[in-house]
Amino acid sequence: MERRPSLSRRALIGGLAAGAVAAAATAAPAAAKGRGRKPKKLVPGDLVVVPAPGGPSTAAAVARGTAILESWGLRVELTEHALDTFGYLSAPDADRLADLNYALAHPEAKALMTVRGGYGTTRIIDDADVEALEDHPKLVIGYSDITALHFAVADQTRIPTLHSPMTAWSSNNTDATAASLKAAIMTADPVVLTRDPAESTAGVEVPGTASGKLLGGNLSLMAAEPDRSNWPDLDGAILLVEEVEEARYRVDNMLTRIIRAGHFDGLAGIAVGQFVPHPSTSTSPASGP
C-alpha cells in the first residue's frame, strides 16, 4: 500500500481551489471532539520522534531521511523498535504500540514522523493514545498505511496532520520532494497541491470549484476502517484519495463499500492522487472501465 512519495506529484481533480484547502493536511472539521491545538511550524533545534507503527525498513533508508532532517537543524530520535523487523511488520504489535504511544505523548517532540507505511497500523490503532496529542501537540507525518493514524487523529482531535514522505527516504524521492517537505513543516507558506498533467489520473476531473478541510489518504486503508471507528466527519470536506497496485475491480469495490456506508455524503469535492496501476492491469476492453 505504499507508493512513490512526492508532495509535488499529486494529480488533483480539476478546478479545486487548492489554496483554500488545508493543503496536504488532514484535519477534523470544527464539529469534531477535541481541543484542536494546532501544531507549530518546526524550527532548527526542534525534536522529531520516529516510530514505526507499520512495516519494516532498513537502517540505510532511515539514515538517509534522518540526515535530511538533521541538515535542516532538526533533532531526530528513533523509538526503541524503529529499526526492528518482524516479518512484514516492523515489530510485534505490543512493541509497535508502545513506540507509537511514546511518540504521541512525547512532551518535547514537535513532530512525529513515521519510518514508513507498509502494513500494521490498523492492528494497533484502537489502543493508540491519540488524545495525548491534545496535551502535547505535534505534527503527525506519514502516508500510505499511516492513513489509519491520520483518520484516528482527525476523528478524536482537531489537530492537523500531514500526508507526506516519511523518514525511510525512498530512492524515488528527489531534491524537489525534500524541498516540498521542508516548506510544509518549517515555513508558514501554503502547501499547494497542483494537478500534474503527466499523471494517469490527470484526466479525472469535473467542472466547478470547491473548498474545505482536506482529509483522506490511501483508499484501501479507508475501506479497512470499521464503519463506527475513526471515521472523521467529511461533511463539507475535500477528500484526498490515492492507491497503488490494486486491481480496478478492487478499487471499484472499495469505493462502492464506502459510498454505500454513507461516509462520502456531504463531500465538497474529491482530490484524486496517484493511482499506480496493478502490474497485471490490461489495456484491453475486456479489462473493464
Phi, psi and omega in degrees: 000013182255141184230180181298120186271118176201121177296331188271357184242039173265123178274116183266154175298138185299142174090354180293136175280080189301324181293337181273350180274154174286072199308121180068359179263144177251118183217148179283146174298168188298337183283349183290158179286162180106157182281336175067038178293123187280129176297149177273159174297150181279148177230158178309137183100341179291154182260134173247122179260139192235100172263169177233081183283352182244240185274172181276160173230202177238154179299326181294316180295318179293323179296324178297314179293320179299318180298322179295313179299318181291331178292341176270004179089006180273153174261146184233131175237117174278136176289169189305321186250018185298331182253011180284164174225130181220077185065232179275002176250160178287329182195168175303158184307315184298322181287319178295320179295317179299317179295317181296315180293325175299316181291319181298322184264003184302122187285341184256329186297142177257352177209148172244108182245112185292158178295308181195182176265252181087250179203145172138339183296323180296335181291336186239356191296330182293339180254007179287135182275065185297324183293349175298337178297335181291329177273331181227074184300136176207156181279123177269125188235130176164175178210187179060243181299338181287353172308323179299322178288319176303315181296319180297317179295318180295322182284320188266344179221181174244031185268125179295148176230171186236122177271102190200176176305158187241186187293320176291100191279114183287150176293344177282343178290150182237178174299325179294324177299312180297318180296321179295317180295315180299316179297323182291325187257344187237004176227167177265009180294143176299141175267106186258125176265128183243151178286126180258111183296344180280346181282148181295337180271001186299331181279355180275094182208155177227159179292160174109173177231160179207156174216156180160178176296141180261120179229166174130210183143226185282129186299314183294330176289323174296315182295333180280346183286125178303148186299337181251015182234122169055036171261107178292159177290116183264007181299123180077007183266165170253127184264122171270130182222134178214162180200161180221132171052042172251138177299153184301320181293329178291319176299314178301315182297316182294316178298318181297318180298316182293319179295315181296330179284350176086009184290336181266003178298132176086005178299142175275333181183171179230131175254113185269114178272199181294136170238093182287125186297151172290141183303332182270002183300130178259152177264005181282156180303332183293345183282352176100179184290000000 
